[in-house]
Coordinates of C-alpha atoms in Angstrom, one line a residue:
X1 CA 11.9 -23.2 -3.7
X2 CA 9.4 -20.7 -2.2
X3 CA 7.0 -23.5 -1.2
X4 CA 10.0 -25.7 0.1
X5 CA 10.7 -23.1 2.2
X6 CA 7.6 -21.9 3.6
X7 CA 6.4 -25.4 4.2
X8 CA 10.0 -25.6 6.4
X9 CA 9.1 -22.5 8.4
X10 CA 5.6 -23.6 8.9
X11 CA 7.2 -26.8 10.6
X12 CA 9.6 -25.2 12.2
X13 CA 9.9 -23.8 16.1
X14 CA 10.5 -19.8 16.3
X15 CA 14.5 -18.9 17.1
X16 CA 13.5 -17.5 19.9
X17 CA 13.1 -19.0 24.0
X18 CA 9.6 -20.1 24.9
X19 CA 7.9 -16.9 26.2
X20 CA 4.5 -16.8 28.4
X21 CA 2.0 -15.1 26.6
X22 CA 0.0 -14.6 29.7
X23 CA 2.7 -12.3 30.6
X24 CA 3.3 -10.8 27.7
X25 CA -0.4 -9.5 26.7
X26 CA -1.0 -7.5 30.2
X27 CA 3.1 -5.9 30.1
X28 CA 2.5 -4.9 26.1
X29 CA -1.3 -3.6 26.9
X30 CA 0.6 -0.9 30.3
X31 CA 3.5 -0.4 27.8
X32 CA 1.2 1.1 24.6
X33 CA -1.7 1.8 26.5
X34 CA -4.0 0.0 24.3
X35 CA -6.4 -2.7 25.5
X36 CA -6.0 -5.9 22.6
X37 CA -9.2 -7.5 21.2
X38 CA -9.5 -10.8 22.1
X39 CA -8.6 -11.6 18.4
X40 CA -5.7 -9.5 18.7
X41 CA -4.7 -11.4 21.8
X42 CA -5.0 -14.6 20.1
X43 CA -3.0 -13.6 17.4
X44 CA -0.2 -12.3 19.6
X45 CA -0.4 -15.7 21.4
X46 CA 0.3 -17.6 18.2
X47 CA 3.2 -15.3 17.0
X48 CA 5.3 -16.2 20.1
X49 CA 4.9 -20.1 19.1
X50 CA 4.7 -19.2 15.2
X51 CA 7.9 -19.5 12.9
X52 CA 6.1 -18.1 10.2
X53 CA 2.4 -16.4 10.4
X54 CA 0.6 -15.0 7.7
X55 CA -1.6 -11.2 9.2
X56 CA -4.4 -10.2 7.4
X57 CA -7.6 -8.3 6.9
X58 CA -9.3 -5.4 5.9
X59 CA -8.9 -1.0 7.3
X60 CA -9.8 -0.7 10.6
X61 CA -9.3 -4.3 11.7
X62 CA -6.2 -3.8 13.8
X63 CA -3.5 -5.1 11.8
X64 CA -0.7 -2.1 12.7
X65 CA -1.9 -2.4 16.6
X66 CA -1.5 -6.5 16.3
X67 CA 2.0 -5.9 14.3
X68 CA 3.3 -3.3 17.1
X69 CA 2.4 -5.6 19.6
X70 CA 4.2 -8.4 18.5
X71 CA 7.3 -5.7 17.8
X72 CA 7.4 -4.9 21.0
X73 CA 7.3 -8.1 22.8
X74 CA 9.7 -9.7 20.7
X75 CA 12.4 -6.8 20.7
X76 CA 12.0 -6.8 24.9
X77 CA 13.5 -10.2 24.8
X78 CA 16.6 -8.8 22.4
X79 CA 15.0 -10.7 18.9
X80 CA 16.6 -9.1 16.2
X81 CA 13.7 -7.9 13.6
X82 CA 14.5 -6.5 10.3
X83 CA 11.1 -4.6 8.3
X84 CA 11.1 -4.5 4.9
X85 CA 8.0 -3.8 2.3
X86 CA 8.1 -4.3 -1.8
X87 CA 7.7 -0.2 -2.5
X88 CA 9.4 2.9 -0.7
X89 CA 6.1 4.1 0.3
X90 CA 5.1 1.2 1.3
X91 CA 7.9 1.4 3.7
X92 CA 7.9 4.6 5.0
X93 CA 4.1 3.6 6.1
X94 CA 5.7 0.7 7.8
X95 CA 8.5 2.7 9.0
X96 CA 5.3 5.4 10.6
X97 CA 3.6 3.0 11.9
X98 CA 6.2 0.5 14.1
X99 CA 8.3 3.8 14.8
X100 CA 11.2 1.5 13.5
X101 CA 13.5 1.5 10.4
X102 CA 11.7 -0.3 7.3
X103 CA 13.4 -0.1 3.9
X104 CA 12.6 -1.3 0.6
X105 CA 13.1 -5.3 -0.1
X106 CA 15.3 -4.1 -2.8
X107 CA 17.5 -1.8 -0.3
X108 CA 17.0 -4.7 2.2
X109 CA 18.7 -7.3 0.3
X110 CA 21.2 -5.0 -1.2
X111 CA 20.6 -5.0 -5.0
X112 CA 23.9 -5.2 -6.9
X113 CA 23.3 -3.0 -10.3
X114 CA 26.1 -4.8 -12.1
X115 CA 25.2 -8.1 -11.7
X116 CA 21.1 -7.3 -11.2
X117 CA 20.9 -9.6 -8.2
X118 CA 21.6 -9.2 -4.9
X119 CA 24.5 -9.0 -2.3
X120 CA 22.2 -10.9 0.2
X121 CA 21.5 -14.5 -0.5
X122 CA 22.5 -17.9 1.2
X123 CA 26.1 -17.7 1.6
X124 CA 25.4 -14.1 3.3
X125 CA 22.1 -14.0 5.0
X126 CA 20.3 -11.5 6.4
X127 CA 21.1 -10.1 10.3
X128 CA 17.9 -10.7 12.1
X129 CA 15.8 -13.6 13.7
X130 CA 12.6 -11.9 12.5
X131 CA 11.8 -10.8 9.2
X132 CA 8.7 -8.6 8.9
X133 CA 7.3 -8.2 5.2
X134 CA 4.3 -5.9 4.6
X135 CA 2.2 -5.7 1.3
X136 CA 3.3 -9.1 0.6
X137 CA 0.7 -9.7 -2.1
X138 CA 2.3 -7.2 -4.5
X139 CA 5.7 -9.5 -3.8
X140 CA 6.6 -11.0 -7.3
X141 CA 8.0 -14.6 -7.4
X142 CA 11.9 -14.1 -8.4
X143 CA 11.7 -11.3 -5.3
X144 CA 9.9 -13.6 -3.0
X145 CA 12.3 -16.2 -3.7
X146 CA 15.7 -14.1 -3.6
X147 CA 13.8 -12.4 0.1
X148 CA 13.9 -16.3 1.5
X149 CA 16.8 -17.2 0.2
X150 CA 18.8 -14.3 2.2
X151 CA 16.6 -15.2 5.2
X152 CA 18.3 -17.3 7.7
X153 CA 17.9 -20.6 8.8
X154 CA 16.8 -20.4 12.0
X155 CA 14.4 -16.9 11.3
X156 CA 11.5 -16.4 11.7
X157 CA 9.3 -14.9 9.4
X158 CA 5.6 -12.2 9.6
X159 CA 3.9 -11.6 6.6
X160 CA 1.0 -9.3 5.7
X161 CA -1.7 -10.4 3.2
X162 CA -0.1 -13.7 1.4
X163 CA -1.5 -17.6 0.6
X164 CA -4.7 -18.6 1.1
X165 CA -3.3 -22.1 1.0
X166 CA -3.8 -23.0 4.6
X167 CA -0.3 -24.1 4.4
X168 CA 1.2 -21.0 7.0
X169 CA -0.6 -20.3 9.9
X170 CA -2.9 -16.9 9.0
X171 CA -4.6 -14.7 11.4
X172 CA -7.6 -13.3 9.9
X173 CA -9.0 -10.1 11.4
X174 CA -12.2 -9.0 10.3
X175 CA -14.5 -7.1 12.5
X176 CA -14.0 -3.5 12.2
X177 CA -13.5 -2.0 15.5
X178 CA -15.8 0.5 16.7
X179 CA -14.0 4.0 16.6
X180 CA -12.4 2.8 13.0
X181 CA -16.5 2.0 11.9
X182 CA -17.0 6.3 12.7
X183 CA -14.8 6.6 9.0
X184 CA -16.9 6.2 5.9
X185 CA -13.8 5.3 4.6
X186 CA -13.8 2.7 6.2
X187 CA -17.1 1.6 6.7
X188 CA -17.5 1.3 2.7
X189 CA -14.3 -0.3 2.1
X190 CA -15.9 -3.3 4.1
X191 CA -19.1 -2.9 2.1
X192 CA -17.3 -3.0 -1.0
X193 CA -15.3 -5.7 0.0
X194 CA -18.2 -7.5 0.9
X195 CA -20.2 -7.2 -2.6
X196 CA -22.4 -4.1 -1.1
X197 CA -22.7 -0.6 -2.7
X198 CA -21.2 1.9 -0.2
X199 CA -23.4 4.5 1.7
X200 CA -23.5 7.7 -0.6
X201 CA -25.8 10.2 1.3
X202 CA -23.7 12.9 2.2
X203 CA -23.4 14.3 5.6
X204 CA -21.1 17.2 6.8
X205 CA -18.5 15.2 9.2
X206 CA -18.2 12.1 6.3
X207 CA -15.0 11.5 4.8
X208 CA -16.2 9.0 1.8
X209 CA -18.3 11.5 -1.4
X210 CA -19.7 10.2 -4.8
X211 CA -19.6 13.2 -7.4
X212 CA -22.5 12.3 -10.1
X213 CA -21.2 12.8 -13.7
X214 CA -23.0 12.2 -16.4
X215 CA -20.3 11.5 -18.9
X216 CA -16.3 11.5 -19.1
X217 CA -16.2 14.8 -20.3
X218 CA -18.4 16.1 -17.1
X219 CA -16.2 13.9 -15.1
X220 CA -12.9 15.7 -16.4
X221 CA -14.5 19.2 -15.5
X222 CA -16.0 18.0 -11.7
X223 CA -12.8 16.0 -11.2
X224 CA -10.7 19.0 -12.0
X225 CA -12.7 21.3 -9.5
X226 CA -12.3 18.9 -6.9
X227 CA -9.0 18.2 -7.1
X228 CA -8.4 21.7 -7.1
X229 CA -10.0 23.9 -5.4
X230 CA -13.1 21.8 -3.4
X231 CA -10.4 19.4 -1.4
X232 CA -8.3 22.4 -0.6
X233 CA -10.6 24.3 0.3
X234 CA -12.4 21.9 2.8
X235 CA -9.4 19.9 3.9
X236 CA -6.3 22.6 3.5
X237 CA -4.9 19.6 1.6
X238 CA -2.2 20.6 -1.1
X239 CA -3.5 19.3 -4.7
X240 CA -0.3 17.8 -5.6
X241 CA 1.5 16.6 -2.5
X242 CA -1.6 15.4 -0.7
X243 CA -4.3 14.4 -3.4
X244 CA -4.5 11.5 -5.8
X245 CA -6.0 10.1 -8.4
X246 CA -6.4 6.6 -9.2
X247 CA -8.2 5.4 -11.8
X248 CA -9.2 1.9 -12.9
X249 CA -7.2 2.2 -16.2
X250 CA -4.7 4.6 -18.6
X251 CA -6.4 4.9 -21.7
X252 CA -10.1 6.9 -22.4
X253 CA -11.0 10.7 -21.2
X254 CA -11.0 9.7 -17.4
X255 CA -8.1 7.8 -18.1
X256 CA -4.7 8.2 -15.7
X257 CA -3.1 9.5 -18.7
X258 CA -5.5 12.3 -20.1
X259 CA -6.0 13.4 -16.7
X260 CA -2.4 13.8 -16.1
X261 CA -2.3 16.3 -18.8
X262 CA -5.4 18.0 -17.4
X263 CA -3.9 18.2 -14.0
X264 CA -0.7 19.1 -14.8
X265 CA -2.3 22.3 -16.7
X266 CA -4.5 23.2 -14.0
X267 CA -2.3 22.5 -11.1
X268 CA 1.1 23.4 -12.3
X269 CA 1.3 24.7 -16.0
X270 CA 5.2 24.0 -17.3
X271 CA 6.7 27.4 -17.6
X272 CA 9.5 28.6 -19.8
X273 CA 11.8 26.3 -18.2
X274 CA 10.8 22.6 -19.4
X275 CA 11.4 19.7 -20.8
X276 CA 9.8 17.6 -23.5
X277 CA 10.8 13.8 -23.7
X278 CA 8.8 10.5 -24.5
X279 CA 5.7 11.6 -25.0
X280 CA 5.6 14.1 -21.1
X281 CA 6.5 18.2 -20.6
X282 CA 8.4 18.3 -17.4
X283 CA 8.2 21.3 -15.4
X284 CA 9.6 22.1 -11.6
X285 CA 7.0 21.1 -9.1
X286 CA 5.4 17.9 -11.4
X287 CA 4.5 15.5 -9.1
X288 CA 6.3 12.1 -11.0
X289 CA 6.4 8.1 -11.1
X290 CA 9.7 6.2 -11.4
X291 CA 7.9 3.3 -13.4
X292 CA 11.0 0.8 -13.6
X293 CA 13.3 -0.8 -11.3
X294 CA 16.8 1.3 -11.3
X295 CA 19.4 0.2 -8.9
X296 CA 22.1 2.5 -9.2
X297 CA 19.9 5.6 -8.9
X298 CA 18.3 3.0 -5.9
X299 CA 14.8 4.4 -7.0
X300 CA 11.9 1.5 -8.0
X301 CA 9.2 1.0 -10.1
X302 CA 5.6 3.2 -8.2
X303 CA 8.1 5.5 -6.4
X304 CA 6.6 9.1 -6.6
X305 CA 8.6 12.3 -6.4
X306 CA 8.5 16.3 -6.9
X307 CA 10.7 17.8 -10.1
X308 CA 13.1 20.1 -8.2
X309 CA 15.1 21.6 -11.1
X310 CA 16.2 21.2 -14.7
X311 CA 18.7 22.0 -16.1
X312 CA 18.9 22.6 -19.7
X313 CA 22.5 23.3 -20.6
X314 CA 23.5 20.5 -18.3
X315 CA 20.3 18.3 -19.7
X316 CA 19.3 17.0 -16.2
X317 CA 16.2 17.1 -14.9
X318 CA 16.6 16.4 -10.5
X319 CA 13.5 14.3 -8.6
X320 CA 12.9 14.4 -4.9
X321 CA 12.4 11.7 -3.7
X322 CA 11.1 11.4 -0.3
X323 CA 13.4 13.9 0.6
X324 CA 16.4 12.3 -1.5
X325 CA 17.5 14.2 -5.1
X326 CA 18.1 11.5 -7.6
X327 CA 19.6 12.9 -11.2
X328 CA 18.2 12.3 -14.6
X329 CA 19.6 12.8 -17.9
X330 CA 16.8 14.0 -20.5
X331 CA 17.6 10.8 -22.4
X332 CA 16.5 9.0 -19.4
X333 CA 13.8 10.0 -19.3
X334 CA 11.4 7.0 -20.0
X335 CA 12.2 6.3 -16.5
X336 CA 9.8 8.6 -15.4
X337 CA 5.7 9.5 -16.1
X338 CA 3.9 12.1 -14.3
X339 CA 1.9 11.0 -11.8
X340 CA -1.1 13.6 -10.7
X341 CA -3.1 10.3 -11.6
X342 CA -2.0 7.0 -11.7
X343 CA -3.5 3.7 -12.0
X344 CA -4.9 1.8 -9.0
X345 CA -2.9 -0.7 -9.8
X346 CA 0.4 1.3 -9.6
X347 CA -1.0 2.7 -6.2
X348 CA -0.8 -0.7 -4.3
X349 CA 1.1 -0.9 -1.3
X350 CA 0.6 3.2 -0.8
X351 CA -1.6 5.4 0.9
X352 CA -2.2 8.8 0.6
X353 CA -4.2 11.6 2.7
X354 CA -7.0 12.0 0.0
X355 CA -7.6 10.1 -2.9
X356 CA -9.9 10.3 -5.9
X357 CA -11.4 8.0 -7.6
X358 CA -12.9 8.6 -11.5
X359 CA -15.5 6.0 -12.4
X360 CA -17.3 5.5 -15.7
X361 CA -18.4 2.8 -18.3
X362 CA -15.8 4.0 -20.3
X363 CA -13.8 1.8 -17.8
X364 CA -16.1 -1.3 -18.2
X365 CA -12.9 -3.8 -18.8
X366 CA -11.5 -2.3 -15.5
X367 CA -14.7 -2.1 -13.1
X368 CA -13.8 -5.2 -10.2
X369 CA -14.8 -5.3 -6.4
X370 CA -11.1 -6.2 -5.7
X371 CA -9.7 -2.8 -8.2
X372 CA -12.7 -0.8 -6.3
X373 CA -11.7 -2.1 -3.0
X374 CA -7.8 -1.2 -3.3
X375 CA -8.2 2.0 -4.6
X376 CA -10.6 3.0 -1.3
X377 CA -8.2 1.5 0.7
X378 CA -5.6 3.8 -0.3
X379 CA -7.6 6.9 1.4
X380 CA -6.1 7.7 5.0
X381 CA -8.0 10.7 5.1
X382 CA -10.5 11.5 2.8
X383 CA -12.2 9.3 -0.2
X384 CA -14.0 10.8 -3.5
X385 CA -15.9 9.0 -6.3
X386 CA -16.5 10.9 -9.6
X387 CA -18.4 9.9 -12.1
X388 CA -21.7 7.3 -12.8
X389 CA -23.5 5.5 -9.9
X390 CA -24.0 2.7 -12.5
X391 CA -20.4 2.1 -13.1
X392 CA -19.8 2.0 -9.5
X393 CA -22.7 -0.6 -9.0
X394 CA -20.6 -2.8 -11.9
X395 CA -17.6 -2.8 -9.9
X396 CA -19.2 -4.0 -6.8
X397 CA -21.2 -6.3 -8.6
X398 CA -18.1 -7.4 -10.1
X399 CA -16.4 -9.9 -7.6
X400 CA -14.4 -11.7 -10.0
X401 CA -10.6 -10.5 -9.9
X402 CA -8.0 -11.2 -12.5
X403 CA -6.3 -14.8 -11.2
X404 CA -2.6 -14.1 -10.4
X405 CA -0.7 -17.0 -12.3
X406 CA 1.1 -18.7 -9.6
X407 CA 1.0 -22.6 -8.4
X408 CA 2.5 -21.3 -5.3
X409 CA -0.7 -22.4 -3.2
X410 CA -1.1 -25.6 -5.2
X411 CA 2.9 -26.6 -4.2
X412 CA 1.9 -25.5 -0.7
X413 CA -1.2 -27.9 -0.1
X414 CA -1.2 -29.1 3.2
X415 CA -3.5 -27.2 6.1
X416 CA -2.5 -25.4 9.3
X417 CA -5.3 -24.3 11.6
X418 CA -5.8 -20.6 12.2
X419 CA -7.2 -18.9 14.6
X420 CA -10.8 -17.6 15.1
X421 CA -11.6 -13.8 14.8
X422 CA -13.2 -12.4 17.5
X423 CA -14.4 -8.8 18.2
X424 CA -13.1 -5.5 20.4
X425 CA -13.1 -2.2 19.8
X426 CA -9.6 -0.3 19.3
X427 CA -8.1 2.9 19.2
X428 CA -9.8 5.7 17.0
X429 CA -7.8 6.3 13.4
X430 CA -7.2 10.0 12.1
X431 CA -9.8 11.6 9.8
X432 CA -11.0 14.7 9.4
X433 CA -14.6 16.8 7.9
X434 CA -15.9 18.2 4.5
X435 CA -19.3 19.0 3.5
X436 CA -19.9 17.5 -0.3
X437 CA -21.6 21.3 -1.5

């Protein structure tokens, strides 16, 4: 069904009048201010004539300026555009960066808890004649086929990072734009990406660090201080809120789940008021992970919130999340894990302002370019590495990723031309300084 209808709104012509390009790129340039590369313009040139069109590419690329500009042309000649992404943070970054409502794909096709489906499908369709999916790779098929199913007929449809089938037109930025090549971050996320060990000589203004440990339990200890008290101290980043760790796996010393326990005692010790369940202490102000889908409490697997109270008379235990208080019984609580460190895996689709990123042989069944890649990716402000420069040199080494089981491209076939990617520098991204001492 997917690859019936994506083949269908390959095909077909976009819902909305022809509009002139030629126009359109100089009046969206004076609205935002920005000048588009000449890939960008290409792109934006293909969307107007595009039913559906696959954006993607690596940081610094120009994917959010292409996406806006698009938004803007389309909604200045009344198109109806709905935004959706597969993971609340995931939205709320899509929400930031179009300055337009984005919801979950769960809260977007209004999932019915009784039934487990959803109250959008074919006989009621969703309201728009653009539908605008981000993160689409972490999309699972059942979700990507009830997501088409509620989209209408004559909709068009924007996706981010999907099929490398040829079968859906697919702009493919690659060339890093000048200002966005001043971040390390960035810089080494290409480098990665590209099978090259990133550039680890420290300088003051960098935003990218490797931390040499020896072993895992050195890397617990440097981890720990770095988290701790050297981020916070360079950045004024909170440890909790603003910091994350990701690491390539749950089990060993460096492990998301032994570190949890470290953090948690280093950042935020539970007090006299906790609760034990499942194998996790819960304490007020543990940062936690939702890790399964629950639509009555409309919270979804890799959502992260703050414990704000517990109650142990009642036996509820209340999570902010993203500034919404969802309740918990204690017997519910295998819903929940904390979620100081996580796996990279779990982090898809997110971004935070620093991330940190434990790396060891112990890992060896984990260490891949593509694990490496997203969990760098994930930095908006600040990247660390802790751990051995050898294990870091397997996972760039490493290019081959776990195959994700789907026949999806095979069904697709067929080829559409895309366009070529060209060059032009952009507008400068946020980052700030630290000095690696």
């Amino acid at each position: 069904m997917i690859a019936e209808r994506l083949h269908a709104l390959a095909i077909g012509r976009p819902p909305w009048p022809e509009i002139d390009a030629e126009k359109a790129i100089p009046w969206v340039e004076g609205r935002t201010g920005l000048e588009l590369a000449a890939s960008q313009r290409d792109a934006l040139r293909l969307a107007l004539r595009s039913k559906a069109l696959v954006i993607t590419g690596g940081p610094g690329v120009g994917k959010t300026t292409l996406v806006n500009s698009i938004l803007q042309v389309l909604r200045a000649k009344g198109v109806e555009v709905a935004l959706c992404a597969p993971t609340g943070r995931a939205a709320k970054r899509l929400s930031e960066s179009t300055k337009l409502e984005a919801r979950t794909i769960h809260r977007l096709l209004e999932a019915a808890p009784k039934t487990g489906g959803f109250k959008r499908g074919e006989e009621s369709p969703l309201a728009c004649q653009l539908l605008v999916v981000d993160e689409t790779s972490m999309v699972d098929v059942p979700l990507m086929r009830a997501l088409l199913r509620a989209l209408p007929k004559d909709a068009a449809l924007l996706l981010a990072d999907i099929i490398a089938s040829g079968a859906v037109p697919v702009v493919r930025l690659t060339e890093v734009f000048r200002q966005a090549a001043e971040s390390q971050v960035i810089v080494n996320a290409h480098r990665i990406n590209a099978g090259k060990m990133p550039e680890l000589k420290a300088v003051r203004d960098s935003d990218f660090f490797f931390v040499e440990a020896a072993d895992p339990e050195e890397g617990v200890h440097k981890l720990l201080a770095v988290v701790g008290s050297r981020i916070p101290a360079r950045f004024d980043l909170d440890p909790v809120r603003d910091v994350q760790v990701l690491c390539p796996m749950n089990r060993g010393g460096l492990g998301a789940r032994s570190l949890n326990v470290a953090l948690q005692q280093a950042l935020n010790p539970p007090g006299e008021v906790r609760v034990e369940r499942f194998g996790w202490s819960y304490g007020v102000g543990d940062k936690v992970m939702q890790v399964s889908n629950d639509y009555e409490r409309d919270v979804y697997n890799g959502d992260l919130g703050m414990v704000s109270a517990i109650d142990p008379e009642a036996g509820e235990l209340v999570v902010n999340f993203e500034g919404r208080d969802v309740v918990y019984g204690f017997g519910e609580l295998d819903e929940l894990v904390l979620a100081y460190a996580t796996t990279i895996h779990k982090s898809q689709g997110s971004e935070y302002p620093a991330v940190v990123i434990p790396l060891t042989t112990q890992h060896y069944a984990m260490l891949a370019r593509n694990l490496l890649y997203t969990g760098v990716t994930r930095g908006k402000r600040l990247v660390v590495l802790v751990g051995q420069r050898r294990a870091l040199a397997i996972a760039v080494k490493n290019g081959s990723a776990r195959r994700r089981w789907s026949k999806l491209g095979e069904w697709l076939g067929g080829a559409v031309p895309s366009p070529k990617s060209q060059k032009r520098p952009q507008e400068r991204p946020s980052r700030s300084t630290i000095a690696a001492g």
